[in-house]
Structure formats: C-alpha cells, structure tokens
Amino acid sequence: MNLCVVDTLESGGYALPMETREEAILVEQARAGCEQSFEALVRQNSERMIQLAWRMVNHRQDAEEIVQEAFLRFHRSLDRFRGDSLVSTWLYRTVSRLCIDYLRRERIKRRLFFFSRPDDEFDPLAQAPANTIRQDDQAIARQELVHLMRALERLSPRQRAVLTLRHQEELPLKEIAEILGLSEGSVKVHLHRAVQGLRNSLAEMENSDD
Amino acid sequence: MTNTKCLSNQDLTLYCTGALDPDEMRIAAEHISSCSDCARHLTSLRKTLAAMPRHQLHLSEAEKLQFSDRVMRKVKTGRRGNRLPIWATTATAVAAGLLTVFIYSPSDKPSQFNPAEVRQFAELDLVENIEMLEMMEMLEMMELLELIDDKG
C-alpha cells in the first residue's frame, strides 16, 4: 500500500478552514501521484456532482457518465489546479458545462433524427431508487412529469442550466454567472426566458390534452 | 421598481425564484400584496416551478465506492494510454498510414501470401504468353511433318 506523505502546504494554507485545509492536502497528495487521495476527493464530491448532473440532464446513467468525465478532466488538470477555488467549485463549473454540451448534442440528435427518449425514460420516479425521491415529488402525476420533461427539452441548454442552478441548486445569480461564464444580466434574461418557456409549453400541452 | 407600478414579467420571474436583491424583493412583495394582476401572474409562475422535480440523491458508502472505483479504473487506463510520447504516437500513425497505402494501392505484383491471387495471376501470365505457345505448337507440327517426309 502506498502511503502519501505531504508535510508542507503552500503559504497561507493553515489559515484556511479545516475542511478546505484537508482538501488542499488531498489535492497536493493527488498531484504527487497518490491514488488514494484522488479517490478520496472523488468520494467526497461524487454525490453532489451526480445530483447536479441528474437535475440538469434528467437521466441518471448519463449523469454518472458526465461526472466521471469531469473527474477525469480534474485528474488531468491537477498540475494546473492552483487551489484558488474549492475542488467542488471547479467540478461544479466543469459538470455544468459538460451538461450543456450533452444537452446541445441531444437537441441536435432530436432535430436531425426526430430522436426522443421513450416516455418511460423520462420518469424520474422510475429511474431512481424509491428512497431518493421526496414525498412531494411522488405526489406529482406521471403524465404531468412527462409534460414537464418535454417542456424542459424545449428550453435551450443554457436556459435549462440556469434554471437548474437557480431553482434546484439555489445558487446566487453571481455564482451562476461565474460557473457558466456569463454576465449577471444574461443569467437574469436566461432565467426569465426559461421560466416563461416552461410555462408556455406546459400551458400548450395542457390545452392539447383537453 | 416602485410599489405602485406593476412588476415586469422578468422581475416577477426573478421574484418567484428569489433572485432579486433583498430591497427589490421587499418592494416587489409590497406591490404584489396590493395588485391582483401581479399576484395572479405570480401564482401561475409558482405553479410552473413547483412542477419541477428536485431529484435528491443519497448515495450509500458502497455506491460511492463503486463510482470511485469506476473513475479510478478510467484514470489508470488513461494514464497508461498517455505514456506513449508524442513522437512515438506520430511515428505509429505514419507507419499505419503507409501500411494502409501499401496494402490498398494497385500493384503489378500479386501478393505472395494469397494462393488464389497467385493462381489467378499465373493464369493471366499464361494468357499473355499465348502467342509463344502457338509458335511452339507450330514448330512441333513442322518437326512432325519433317519426320513424315523423312519416312515418306
């Protein structure tokens, strides 16, 4: 078993909070080639990142693939990771951007090949273990969920990302702007268009059902 | 934004998602409490957003371990793959390209390793030398005629 020993930190390291300090040590050890330290970083961040990707792309398996790719990119970037931000912030940004790329590809596929997931795959209740779904989510009728997923598909990938980051991840606009590389004003516009688009699509679908 | 003027659609959306500044949130709330139009619009927006599911993920330690194992396997595979220096990768690519050109380019010489092709090209060779065969047959016939004459 390889033991990873790093007894020095960059200047100012010990002024950081305990969790940040531990993370900085793990990053330093991972950079030195310690696999266990990198694995520890993966375990610490995997749940939150998979949840983020799942909320954005609405497909659990694809979400895991996206997060896996984000961790691989993080591993390749270890030498350049200066520790100015938390690992979770770096991952949040990478996962969000990978999700946007994924949504763009899915959108192109749908346009070119009239490709669409079967309705069963839309159903988050069917995809997730029962204990991972909140009680109020379970109360939503399946048909409404299918409508909602279709309405979300109509949003642009960026609108969808902004909506997820604000409404579901509850991040401040400033942070969303940093993650997506946009101005705060653009984030406001995307958020507004996302909610309006969602509302119009849902109203349209409800009317077509009547 | 004043508490007498109706909120724009965008401000209502931002209010609904809690994305306005604290002061703007307070002013908007005061207005909405006294404006039935804005209140109705807000109810509709809230209904839309309430429909969005919030997936809550709780991975067990075993699931986290399983996921990290998958990532680490990929990390190790990637690292092995990256051990080849750039010049070696380039050389391999050039060699592969040359090999492809060599295999698929039209050649006068048949392959030595394909018996069917060897047979086919041998037959072709015979066809090209058919004139010589005819001449040899003629010579043989002339020799026969000379023998008959000699005996005759």
Tab-separated table of C-alpha atoms in Angstrom, chain A residues 33 35-36 38-39 42-43 46-48 50-51 54-55 58 60-61 64-65 67-68 71-72 75-76 124 129 131-134 137 140 144-145 148-149 152 163-164 166-168 170 173 185 187-189 191-193 195-196 198-199 202 206, chain B residues 8-21 24-25 40-79 82-83:
chain	number	residue	atom	x	y	z
A	33	GLY	CA	0.686	10.764	-7.601
A	35	GLU	CA	-4.195	7.500	-5.971
A	36	GLN	CA	-5.892	7.102	-2.584
A	38	PHE	CA	-7.595	11.395	-5.525
A	39	GLU	CA	-10.055	8.609	-4.789
A	42	VAL	CA	-13.919	11.561	-5.832
A	43	ARG	CA	-15.829	10.006	-2.923
A	46	SER	CA	-19.460	12.339	-6.242
A	47	GLU	CA	-22.921	12.541	-4.622
A	48	ARG	CA	-23.324	16.298	-5.076
A	50	ILE	CA	-24.133	13.339	-9.798
A	51	GLN	CA	-27.161	15.081	-8.281
A	54	TRP	CA	-29.000	14.375	-12.897
A	55	ARG	CA	-31.038	17.521	-12.292
A	58	ASN	CA	-32.667	14.255	-16.167
A	60	ARG	CA	-29.272	9.159	-14.012
A	61	GLN	CA	-26.931	6.944	-16.027
A	64	GLU	CA	-22.891	9.494	-13.889
A	65	GLU	CA	-21.024	9.365	-17.217
A	67	VAL	CA	-19.486	13.304	-13.694
A	68	GLN	CA	-16.979	10.558	-14.446
A	71	PHE	CA	-13.310	13.769	-12.584
A	72	LEU	CA	-11.046	12.534	-15.387
A	75	HIS	CA	-7.214	14.478	-12.736
A	76	ARG	CA	-5.603	15.678	-15.963
A	124	PRO	CA	-37.594	10.241	-12.632
A	129	PRO	CA	-34.498	4.209	-6.015
A	131	ASN	CA	-35.864	6.373	-1.057
A	132	THR	CA	-34.187	9.065	-3.182
A	133	ILE	CA	-37.429	10.762	-4.231
A	134	ARG	CA	-39.064	13.251	-1.927
A	137	ASP	CA	-42.317	14.699	-5.894
A	140	ILE	CA	-46.927	14.658	-8.949
A	144	GLU	CA	-47.536	15.905	-15.688
A	145	LEU	CA	-43.945	14.790	-15.324
A	148	LEU	CA	-42.645	18.770	-17.824
A	149	MET	CA	-39.745	16.810	-19.271
A	152	LEU	CA	-37.720	21.241	-20.378
A	163	LEU	CA	-32.947	27.255	-14.285
A	164	THR	CA	-31.427	24.184	-12.638
A	166	ARG	CA	-31.055	28.763	-9.601
A	167	HIS	CA	-34.271	26.904	-8.868
A	168	GLN	CA	-32.937	23.495	-7.919
A	170	GLU	CA	-30.418	27.521	-5.264
A	173	LEU	CA	-27.035	34.696	-9.678
A	185	GLY	CA	-27.638	40.344	-16.712
A	187	VAL	CA	-28.262	34.996	-16.367
A	188	LYS	CA	-31.376	37.039	-15.444
A	189	VAL	CA	-32.550	37.018	-19.069
A	191	LEU	CA	-33.751	32.584	-16.160
A	192	HIS	CA	-36.733	34.664	-17.206
A	193	ARG	CA	-36.932	33.041	-20.654
A	195	VAL	CA	-39.491	30.065	-16.734
A	196	GLN	CA	-41.646	31.709	-19.419
A	198	LEU	CA	-41.601	26.302	-19.416
A	199	ARG	CA	-44.915	27.955	-18.536
A	202	LEU	CA	-46.904	23.382	-20.157
A	206	GLU	CA	-52.463	21.059	-21.098
B	8	SER	CA	-42.250	43.397	-15.382
B	9	ASN	CA	-42.540	39.747	-16.363
B	10	GLN	CA	-38.804	39.332	-15.819
B	11	ASP	CA	-38.916	40.871	-12.343
B	12	LEU	CA	-41.842	38.631	-11.431
B	13	THR	CA	-39.851	35.593	-12.550
B	14	LEU	CA	-36.828	36.769	-10.594
B	15	TYR	CA	-39.035	37.425	-7.559
B	16	CYS	CA	-40.575	33.977	-7.893
B	17	THR	CA	-37.149	32.342	-7.989
B	18	GLY	CA	-35.855	34.557	-5.188
B	19	ALA	CA	-33.250	36.065	-7.487
B	20	LEU	CA	-33.908	39.770	-6.770
B	21	ASP	CA	-31.842	41.811	-4.341
B	24	GLU	CA	-36.142	44.683	-4.558
B	25	MET	CA	-37.719	41.574	-3.023
B	40	ARG	CA	-52.280	36.027	-10.310
B	41	HIS	CA	-49.205	36.017	-12.551
B	42	LEU	CA	-47.032	35.035	-9.607
B	43	THR	CA	-49.349	32.141	-8.685
B	44	SER	CA	-49.072	30.844	-12.250
B	45	LEU	CA	-45.260	31.068	-12.160
B	46	ARG	CA	-45.124	29.321	-8.788
B	47	LYS	CA	-47.307	26.520	-10.133
B	48	THR	CA	-44.914	26.052	-13.061
B	49	LEU	CA	-41.812	25.942	-10.865
B	50	ALA	CA	-43.486	23.707	-8.290
B	51	ALA	CA	-43.948	21.115	-11.025
B	52	MET	CA	-40.186	20.761	-11.446
B	53	PRO	CA	-38.924	17.743	-9.546
B	54	ARG	CA	-35.909	18.178	-7.303
B	55	HIS	CA	-34.048	14.919	-7.501
B	56	GLN	CA	-32.487	14.258	-4.116
B	57	LEU	CA	-29.630	11.843	-4.388
B	58	HIS	CA	-28.375	9.858	-1.426
B	59	LEU	CA	-25.570	7.510	-2.342
B	60	SER	CA	-24.618	4.833	0.159
B	61	GLU	CA	-20.930	4.367	1.006
B	62	ALA	CA	-20.950	1.239	-1.165
B	63	GLU	CA	-22.340	3.198	-4.128
B	64	LYS	CA	-19.756	5.948	-3.641
B	65	LEU	CA	-17.027	3.315	-3.544
B	66	GLN	CA	-18.380	1.673	-6.677
B	67	PHE	CA	-18.412	5.002	-8.501
B	68	SER	CA	-14.924	5.997	-7.347
B	69	ASP	CA	-13.633	2.557	-8.426
B	70	ARG	CA	-15.011	3.204	-11.912
B	71	VAL	CA	-13.346	6.613	-12.048
B	72	MET	CA	-10.028	5.240	-10.797
B	73	ARG	CA	-10.088	2.455	-13.395
B	74	LYS	CA	-10.561	5.106	-16.089
B	75	VAL	CA	-7.811	7.264	-14.573
B	76	LYS	CA	-5.384	4.323	-14.670
B	77	THR	CA	-6.374	3.393	-18.244
B	78	GLY	CA	-5.905	6.988	-19.330
B	79	ARG	CA	-2.527	7.223	-17.674
B	82	ASN	CA	-0.697	8.678	-22.149
B	83	ARG	CA	2.673	7.001	-21.521
